[in-house]
């Protein structure tokens, strides 16, 4: 965890993921870094669910924005990532501490000059808010649970005067990155979070994202995605971004020009849930840049990338086979699991940095299936019958490629459902093969098992690969370009000659002007090698935690 690995990447993958994408940086553009790039952050930086996702506690996806940003740098540039899904500000403290220890151990004289960080969502219990307001995967939800979750998070953000409060902790950790840096040109880009809904129409007012039975028509189960709910959830995300922006503003007063807040919100315009005319949940809409449970990835450019599709299928198949090999769905004990959640790790002070979000989700499911005759318990029953039938007869007819259609788009068979409490369609599951060994006369289908694929579920409300690229990378690129143009204006105002460096649009001799913290020099791909979006395909590298 945290140690960067360099993996070979086929030319086809680079071209499919970057070339022809819906957004592209300026031709020949490269990261404004001479000394390297380091990434810190939570699951939004880890890119959970994109391509294949690691099975360790950090759940790092293949195409998080740090990896995609690395495509826009020459192979010679040092790049490393310490991102980890589930991490709180304490987890960031651990990530930065490990980075410092590595620099000390290797006696690094000059550390990276480019840093990105995304943090805060887990401290505000965002996953709990999504469940309380939208998914209702856990049992016994009250009408006011959603409001209570938001109120609790808002109190955390407003506790500015408390030295032990979140505001101070984030401020201190961001400042620590600069203090620990061995580079007087270091610049930190702090990213916010995108809003998830278009709230300007009534098209979604009857739809639900209820985990156990999403519905685009009647909204019979779970909270309806009303205009009011969507507006309130968007407003909360905007408040989180304002909270982070204010921290960055305060930091820049103490360390001028060292920090930039990156708001991804404008880049996601038109690519949220509930866009006009969309009948949610629509797993097959490539223009939606977020996951719901079980949704397939949308590769950069809006069309399936060969490598991403293969890796996604491999991930689903591996998770399916792991469940099948055990002979039944195994969930933790509901009364003890929260106390024994596996941790991502602890920081130097012994404080918990975060928990494995897949283990936390399994704990949520264990509470849900413990309710007799609930959608959750019947789904578990159906899944275990399917596993037993497949293992006992050797006729596992699962089609792991159909994961998306077998999960949150299950309602496409809603017209065939009936009121039989034991019918698979009552759980929102498409009609499958009725097995004669099924004592409850359940019409089971492999999609019932898909409810319990770990990565397929925990990626809910995270950006797909397109959102990581055309959303986050684009927003960071625009922030970098904004700094470049601001630096150019200052230099020109002082009568300093400004020249582009190797066609990158960045400046080669900025450091000699005395305009510190405004612009850094850029580096282009090596001469004589064709590049795609700043990448040299023949020797492309990627990195991940």
XYZ file of C-alpha atoms in Angstrom:
545
model
C 0.000 0.000 0.000
C 1.386 3.372 -0.990
C 4.467 2.094 -2.788
C 4.118 2.939 -6.484
C 4.316 0.090 -8.946
C 5.251 0.504 -12.598
C 3.277 -1.745 -14.910
C 3.553 -2.167 -18.688
C 0.560 -0.817 -20.556
C -0.281 -1.766 -24.131
C -0.416 0.942 -26.784
C -4.018 -0.044 -27.485
C -5.003 0.796 -23.921
C -3.532 4.269 -24.077
C -5.187 5.033 -27.389
C -8.552 3.689 -26.270
C -8.529 5.457 -22.944
C -7.084 8.805 -23.944
C -7.113 9.311 -27.694
C -10.528 10.352 -28.976
C -11.897 11.042 -25.504
C -14.729 13.510 -25.063
C -12.273 15.967 -23.539
C -8.637 16.490 -24.485
C -5.974 18.851 -23.155
C -4.122 21.076 -25.575
C -1.959 19.126 -27.996
C 1.443 18.359 -26.535
C 0.442 19.553 -23.080
C 2.293 17.976 -20.163
C 1.998 18.154 -16.398
C 3.609 21.349 -15.071
C 6.210 19.439 -13.099
C 9.951 19.044 -13.230
C 10.508 17.085 -10.048
C 7.636 14.621 -9.882
C 4.001 14.091 -8.960
C 2.578 12.570 -5.759
C -1.096 11.846 -5.027
C -2.904 11.495 -1.705
C -6.558 10.928 -1.016
C -9.659 8.827 -0.436
C -11.822 6.627 -2.701
C -12.566 9.485 -5.123
C -8.847 9.731 -5.820
C -8.431 5.948 -5.682
C -10.898 5.549 -8.562
C -12.701 2.657 -6.897
C -14.638 0.592 -9.442
C -12.795 1.836 -12.514
C -11.330 -1.009 -14.546
C -10.264 -3.623 -12.033
C -10.049 -2.663 -8.355
C -7.458 -4.005 -5.909
C -8.653 -6.492 -3.293
C -6.629 -5.046 -0.450
C -8.122 -2.717 2.142
C -7.429 0.375 0.028
C -9.546 -0.754 -2.963
C -7.615 1.198 -5.612
C -9.127 1.243 -9.115
C -7.125 1.243 -12.329
C -8.279 4.594 -13.682
C -8.439 7.052 -10.803
C -7.513 10.598 -11.730
C -3.927 10.299 -10.375
C -3.284 7.435 -12.797
C -4.897 9.313 -15.674
C -2.936 12.459 -14.837
C 0.222 10.389 -15.019
C -0.597 9.671 -18.670
C -0.029 13.373 -19.289
C 3.546 13.262 -18.082
C 6.722 11.953 -19.681
C 7.836 8.506 -18.599
C 10.933 9.958 -16.984
C 8.928 11.992 -14.451
C 8.793 10.464 -10.962
C 5.208 9.568 -10.011
C 3.802 7.921 -6.907
C 0.431 7.475 -5.239
C -0.587 6.857 -1.623
C -4.364 7.024 -2.120
C -6.594 4.686 -0.105
C -10.379 4.246 -0.186
C -12.051 4.753 3.168
C -9.356 7.028 4.548
C -10.277 9.941 6.775
C -8.047 12.888 7.649
C -6.263 10.515 10.034
C -5.659 8.234 7.070
C -4.198 11.168 5.166
C -1.891 11.710 8.120
C -0.712 8.117 7.659
C -0.315 8.517 3.886
C 1.806 11.653 4.273
C 3.788 10.000 7.063
C 4.621 7.019 4.850
C 5.660 9.381 2.064
C 7.972 11.226 4.471
C 9.431 7.952 5.762
C 10.106 6.774 2.232
C 11.869 10.038 1.410
C 13.991 9.735 4.561
C 14.863 6.107 3.913
C 15.877 6.787 0.321
C 17.601 10.062 1.290
C 15.646 11.988 -1.292
C 17.148 15.430 -1.771
C 14.320 16.929 -3.799
C 10.729 15.766 -3.476
C 7.885 16.203 -5.933
C 6.801 19.699 -6.917
C 3.251 18.659 -7.905
C 0.753 17.287 -5.362
C -2.949 16.399 -5.549
C -5.155 15.493 -2.610
C -8.843 14.618 -2.132
C -10.057 14.145 1.447
C -12.920 14.916 3.828
C -15.834 12.844 2.548
C -15.265 9.963 4.962
C -14.846 12.317 7.911
C -18.315 13.633 7.107
C -19.710 10.067 6.874
C -20.755 10.569 3.280
C -21.452 6.875 2.690
C -23.842 6.891 5.629
C -25.561 9.961 4.210
C -26.039 8.287 0.807
C -27.522 5.205 2.468
C -29.793 7.241 4.742
C -31.014 9.545 1.973
C -31.028 7.385 -1.153
C -30.148 3.690 -0.960
C -31.708 2.406 2.261
C -29.582 -0.742 2.050
C -29.469 -1.024 5.831
C -32.736 -1.753 7.683
C -35.028 0.350 9.870
C -34.712 3.736 8.213
C -36.688 6.597 9.684
C -38.015 9.462 7.610
C -35.710 11.985 9.260
C -32.509 9.876 9.057
C -31.393 11.765 5.965
C -31.758 15.164 7.591
C -30.006 13.975 10.738
C -27.049 12.705 8.700
C -26.690 16.053 6.924
C -27.109 18.031 10.140
C -24.378 15.978 11.817
C -21.978 16.603 8.932
C -22.782 20.307 8.938
C -22.023 20.562 12.645
C -18.649 18.962 11.947
C -17.893 21.526 9.248
C -18.994 24.467 11.406
C -16.752 23.515 14.332
C -14.040 25.843 13.061
C -12.855 27.121 16.443
C -12.115 23.670 17.859
C -8.381 22.809 17.635
C -9.434 19.143 17.440
C -12.108 19.823 14.833
C -12.027 18.725 11.212
C -11.225 22.211 9.885
C -8.039 22.430 11.935
C -7.024 18.852 11.203
C -7.337 19.287 7.435
C -5.537 22.629 7.591
C -2.671 21.108 9.569
C -2.318 18.094 7.279
C -2.320 20.139 4.080
C 0.250 22.472 5.621
C 2.301 19.455 6.688
C 2.623 18.374 3.047
C 4.290 21.680 2.192
C 6.404 21.726 5.357
C 7.630 18.164 4.745
C 8.359 18.862 1.094
C 11.965 19.238 0.061
C 11.040 21.428 -2.866
C 10.619 25.202 -2.678
C 8.367 25.083 -5.772
C 5.861 22.546 -4.446
C 2.210 23.240 -5.287
C -0.785 21.373 -3.878
C -4.062 20.978 -5.792
C -6.926 20.213 -3.408
C -9.931 18.754 -5.195
C -13.540 18.944 -4.094
C -16.457 16.644 -4.892
C -19.043 16.854 -7.694
C -22.784 17.084 -7.088
C -24.589 13.915 -8.122
C -27.956 15.030 -9.448
C -29.586 17.299 -11.949
C -32.254 18.844 -9.737
C -33.787 21.110 -12.352
C -36.502 18.762 -13.613
C -39.234 16.447 -12.324
C -38.299 13.436 -14.470
C -36.928 11.521 -11.462
C -39.601 12.424 -8.934
C -41.094 8.921 -8.903
C -37.856 6.991 -9.306
C -35.847 5.430 -6.495
C -32.328 4.095 -6.070
C -33.510 1.824 -3.256
C -30.733 -0.747 -3.037
C -32.851 -3.884 -2.878
C -35.337 -2.876 -5.550
C -34.655 0.248 -7.613
C -37.681 1.502 -9.474
C -38.061 4.024 -12.275
C -41.852 4.091 -12.269
C -43.782 3.895 -9.013
C -41.168 4.500 -6.322
C -42.962 1.893 -4.229
C -39.870 1.169 -2.127
C -37.314 3.507 -0.641
C -37.063 7.302 -0.836
C -38.201 8.914 -4.080
C -35.682 11.067 -5.924
C -37.803 14.171 -5.662
C -36.620 17.572 -6.792
C -36.450 18.579 -3.133
C -34.223 15.637 -2.137
C -31.900 16.100 -5.117
C -31.625 19.829 -4.420
C -30.819 19.248 -0.770
C -28.139 16.632 -1.522
C -26.547 18.918 -4.122
C -26.600 21.804 -1.665
C -24.790 19.658 0.882
C -22.007 18.810 -1.595
C -21.618 22.500 -2.447
C -21.245 23.219 1.270
C -18.512 20.570 1.544
C -16.650 22.204 -1.341
C -17.006 25.634 0.278
C -15.624 24.181 3.503
C -12.550 22.842 1.673
C -12.158 26.009 -0.406
C -12.107 28.125 2.762
C -9.327 25.974 4.216
C -7.279 26.470 1.039
C -7.900 30.222 1.146
C -6.715 30.374 4.748
C -3.621 28.322 3.934
C -2.692 30.640 1.074
C -2.611 33.577 3.468
C 0.142 31.809 5.403
C 1.834 30.252 2.367
C 1.011 32.422 -0.657
C 0.620 30.593 -3.935
C 1.155 27.087 -2.543
C -2.413 25.786 -2.801
C -5.179 25.719 -5.385
C -8.703 24.494 -4.791
C -10.092 22.510 -7.728
C -13.872 22.430 -8.099
C -14.890 19.501 -10.370
C -18.509 20.651 -10.426
C -18.592 22.473 -13.818
C -16.917 19.564 -15.630
C -19.734 17.178 -14.605
C -22.456 19.340 -16.141
C -24.864 17.135 -18.106
C -23.395 13.913 -16.728
C -25.171 13.453 -13.418
C -28.048 11.281 -12.345
C -31.538 12.419 -13.375
C -30.601 14.433 -16.435
C -33.653 15.554 -18.481
C -35.385 12.699 -20.253
C -33.403 9.946 -18.509
C -35.457 7.182 -16.906
C -33.386 6.364 -13.846
C -31.861 4.056 -12.909
C -30.305 3.668 -16.363
C -27.149 1.558 -16.139
C -26.540 1.737 -19.877
C -26.386 5.529 -20.206
C -22.719 6.122 -20.970
C -23.143 9.856 -20.388
C -23.779 9.265 -16.668
C -20.388 9.579 -15.030
C -21.252 7.921 -11.711
C -21.685 4.316 -10.628
C -24.662 2.764 -8.957
C -24.361 -0.694 -7.450
C -23.315 -3.216 -10.072
C -23.071 -0.739 -12.929
C -20.330 -1.362 -15.450
C -17.603 1.165 -16.045
C -17.796 3.667 -18.883
C -14.393 4.038 -20.403
C -12.866 7.359 -21.317
C -14.390 8.606 -24.531
C -17.830 7.142 -23.797
C -17.174 3.815 -25.535
C -15.979 0.614 -23.867
C -12.201 0.421 -23.794
C -10.942 -3.057 -24.620
C -8.610 -3.247 -21.656
C -11.081 -1.711 -19.190
C -13.857 -4.043 -20.319
C -11.621 -7.084 -19.983
C -10.416 -6.074 -16.545
C -13.930 -5.262 -15.379
C -15.190 -8.662 -16.487
C -12.226 -10.350 -14.817
C -13.001 -8.493 -11.587
C -16.643 -9.557 -11.576
C -15.774 -13.131 -12.471
C -13.162 -13.332 -9.721
C -15.571 -12.000 -7.099
C -18.254 -14.406 -8.311
C -15.911 -17.389 -8.209
C -14.722 -16.453 -4.711
C -18.329 -16.584 -3.494
C -19.073 -19.815 -5.359
C -15.991 -21.511 -3.898
C -17.288 -20.919 -0.377
C -20.606 -22.589 -1.217
C -22.760 -19.781 0.154
C -22.806 -16.045 0.896
C -20.856 -15.408 4.084
C -21.590 -12.217 6.002
C -20.228 -11.136 9.395
C -22.244 -11.339 12.595
C -24.496 -8.248 12.657
C -24.027 -7.534 16.365
C -20.232 -7.630 16.289
C -19.081 -6.624 12.825
C -18.907 -2.855 13.375
C -16.514 -3.372 16.273
C -14.216 -5.601 14.228
C -14.016 -3.841 10.887
C -10.635 -4.332 9.167
C -8.704 -1.084 9.102
C -6.851 0.441 6.175
C -4.109 1.105 8.734
C -3.294 3.367 11.655
C -1.136 6.447 11.691
C 2.001 6.935 13.761
C -0.073 7.972 16.782
C -2.055 4.735 16.611
C -5.230 6.447 15.431
C -7.472 4.604 12.995
C -6.963 5.999 9.500
C -9.998 4.360 7.945
C -11.749 1.054 7.455
C -12.012 -1.340 4.554
C -15.191 -0.013 2.975
C -16.037 -3.428 1.516
C -16.021 -4.917 5.028
C -18.136 -2.014 6.258
C -20.616 -2.615 3.456
C -20.828 -6.321 4.305
C -21.660 -5.295 7.851
C -24.498 -3.150 6.511
C -25.780 -6.105 4.493
C -25.561 -8.410 7.512
C -27.941 -6.117 9.396
C -30.279 -5.918 6.408
C -30.570 -9.680 5.801
C -31.170 -10.249 9.509
C -34.674 -8.799 9.133
C -37.082 -11.722 8.441
C -38.919 -11.715 5.102
C -37.299 -8.476 3.989
C -36.124 -7.837 0.449
C -32.602 -8.337 1.747
C -33.239 -11.682 3.437
C -35.126 -13.031 0.434
C -32.318 -11.935 -1.892
C -29.776 -13.723 0.284
C -31.967 -16.817 0.276
C -32.259 -16.702 -3.515
C -28.508 -16.245 -3.928
C -27.680 -19.197 -1.699
C -30.171 -21.426 -3.537
C -28.530 -20.463 -6.837
C -25.064 -21.230 -5.471
C -26.211 -24.594 -4.132
C -27.925 -25.489 -7.406
C -24.902 -24.507 -9.498
C -22.360 -26.236 -7.281
C -24.487 -29.333 -6.811
C -25.334 -29.892 -10.449
C -22.324 -28.338 -12.153
C -24.519 -26.109 -14.262
C -23.498 -22.619 -13.254
C -25.123 -20.555 -15.967
C -23.988 -17.199 -14.707
C -23.214 -14.482 -17.185
C -20.896 -12.119 -15.420
C -20.898 -9.780 -18.411
C -24.499 -8.922 -17.579
C -23.712 -7.500 -14.183
C -25.190 -4.079 -14.857
C -28.453 -5.432 -16.188
C -28.583 -7.884 -13.314
C -28.414 -5.235 -10.645
C -29.575 -1.641 -10.547
C -31.284 -1.903 -13.929
C -33.218 -4.949 -12.800
C -36.521 -3.132 -13.030
C -36.631 -3.634 -16.812
C -38.770 -6.682 -15.997
C -40.995 -4.812 -13.563
C -44.097 -5.399 -15.689
C -43.696 -9.126 -15.114
C -43.489 -8.865 -11.335
C -46.305 -10.010 -9.076
C -47.227 -9.776 -5.439
C -45.909 -13.213 -4.482
C -43.508 -12.497 -1.621
C -41.358 -15.415 -2.648
C -41.049 -14.442 -6.296
C -37.665 -13.280 -7.510
C -39.245 -10.364 -9.334
C -40.594 -9.056 -6.056
C -36.964 -8.405 -5.186
C -36.409 -6.631 -8.463
C -34.550 -9.630 -9.869
C -35.225 -10.645 -13.481
C -36.898 -13.993 -14.001
C -34.335 -16.763 -13.971
C -34.294 -20.520 -13.969
C -36.723 -21.911 -11.412
C -34.935 -24.734 -9.685
C -36.934 -27.748 -8.542
C -34.829 -27.951 -5.356
C -35.933 -24.500 -4.290
C -38.205 -25.046 -1.263
C -39.518 -21.485 -1.311
C -40.368 -21.624 -5.013
C -38.006 -18.723 -5.626
C -37.293 -17.820 -9.226
C -33.600 -17.342 -8.717
C -31.115 -15.801 -11.081
C -27.381 -15.232 -10.888
C -28.145 -11.513 -10.424
C -29.189 -12.277 -6.840
C -25.575 -13.236 -6.126
C -24.426 -9.945 -7.676
C -25.941 -8.077 -4.727
C -23.032 -9.433 -2.711
C -20.085 -8.809 -5.053
C -17.916 -6.500 -2.894
C -16.473 -4.021 -5.414
C -19.650 -3.943 -7.482
C -21.524 -2.439 -4.549
C -19.066 -0.144 -2.783
C -18.332 1.878 -5.925
C -21.845 3.375 -5.747
C -21.869 7.187 -6.204
C -18.200 7.232 -7.253
C -17.066 8.498 -10.664
C -16.742 6.079 -13.549
C -13.559 6.280 -15.637
C -15.083 8.984 -17.839
C -15.854 11.044 -14.738
C -12.291 10.605 -13.536
C -10.902 11.757 -16.890
C -13.305 14.327 -18.335
C -14.413 15.381 -14.853
C -11.505 15.387 -12.439
C -8.520 15.475 -14.797
C -10.142 18.214 -16.840
C -10.881 20.290 -13.719
C -7.293 19.920 -12.509
C -5.962 20.763 -15.969
C -8.088 23.915 -16.087
C -6.807 24.923 -12.652
C -3.240 24.438 -13.840
C -3.937 26.460 -16.967
C -5.485 29.190 -14.825
C -2.303 29.443 -12.789
C -0.203 29.490 -15.954
C -2.220 32.332 -17.457
C -2.175 34.275 -14.196
C 1.592 33.873 -14.071
C 1.905 34.978 -17.674
C -0.083 38.128 -16.973
C 2.142 38.972 -13.999
C 5.304 38.370 -15.983
C 4.134 40.422 -18.936
C 3.123 43.229 -16.590
C 6.692 43.289 -15.320
C 8.084 43.371 -18.835
C 9.527 39.862 -18.598
C 9.770 38.000 -21.880
C 7.571 34.915 -21.828
C 8.296 31.861 -23.958
C 6.696 28.463 -24.165
C 8.757 25.441 -23.203
C 8.912 22.772 -25.870
C 5.396 23.485 -27.061
C 3.789 22.606 -23.750
C 2.330 26.023 -23.077
C 4.197 26.196 -19.752
C 7.240 28.383 -19.104
C 10.843 27.321 -19.110
C 12.531 30.038 -17.073
C 9.843 31.113 -14.640
C 11.902 30.261 -11.586
C 14.368 33.010 -12.444
C 11.733 35.738 -12.434
C 11.017 35.786 -8.737
C 7.327 35.044 -9.315
C 7.314 32.110 -6.912
C 4.338 29.816 -6.603
C 2.573 31.086 -9.714
C 3.873 28.991 -12.566
C 6.204 26.052 -12.945
C 8.082 24.867 -15.983
C 6.616 22.088 -18.100
C 8.182 19.097 -19.767
C 7.189 17.578 -23.093
C 7.463 14.045 -24.425
C 10.870 13.238 -25.791
C 11.595 14.395 -29.305
C 11.118 11.873 -32.071
C 8.389 9.863 -30.336
C 4.741 10.312 -31.177
C 2.656 11.135 -28.117
C -1.055 10.818 -27.412
C -2.290 13.482 -25.019
C 1.243 13.905 -23.690
C 1.846 10.146 -23.407
C 4.576 8.221 -25.170
C 2.668 5.021 -26.047
C 5.727 2.843 -26.606
C 6.941 3.333 -23.045
C 3.816 4.323 -21.164
C 3.693 3.735 -17.460
C 0.996 3.889 -14.860
C 1.153 3.927 -11.104
C -1.154 3.020 -8.280
C -1.004 2.411 -4.562
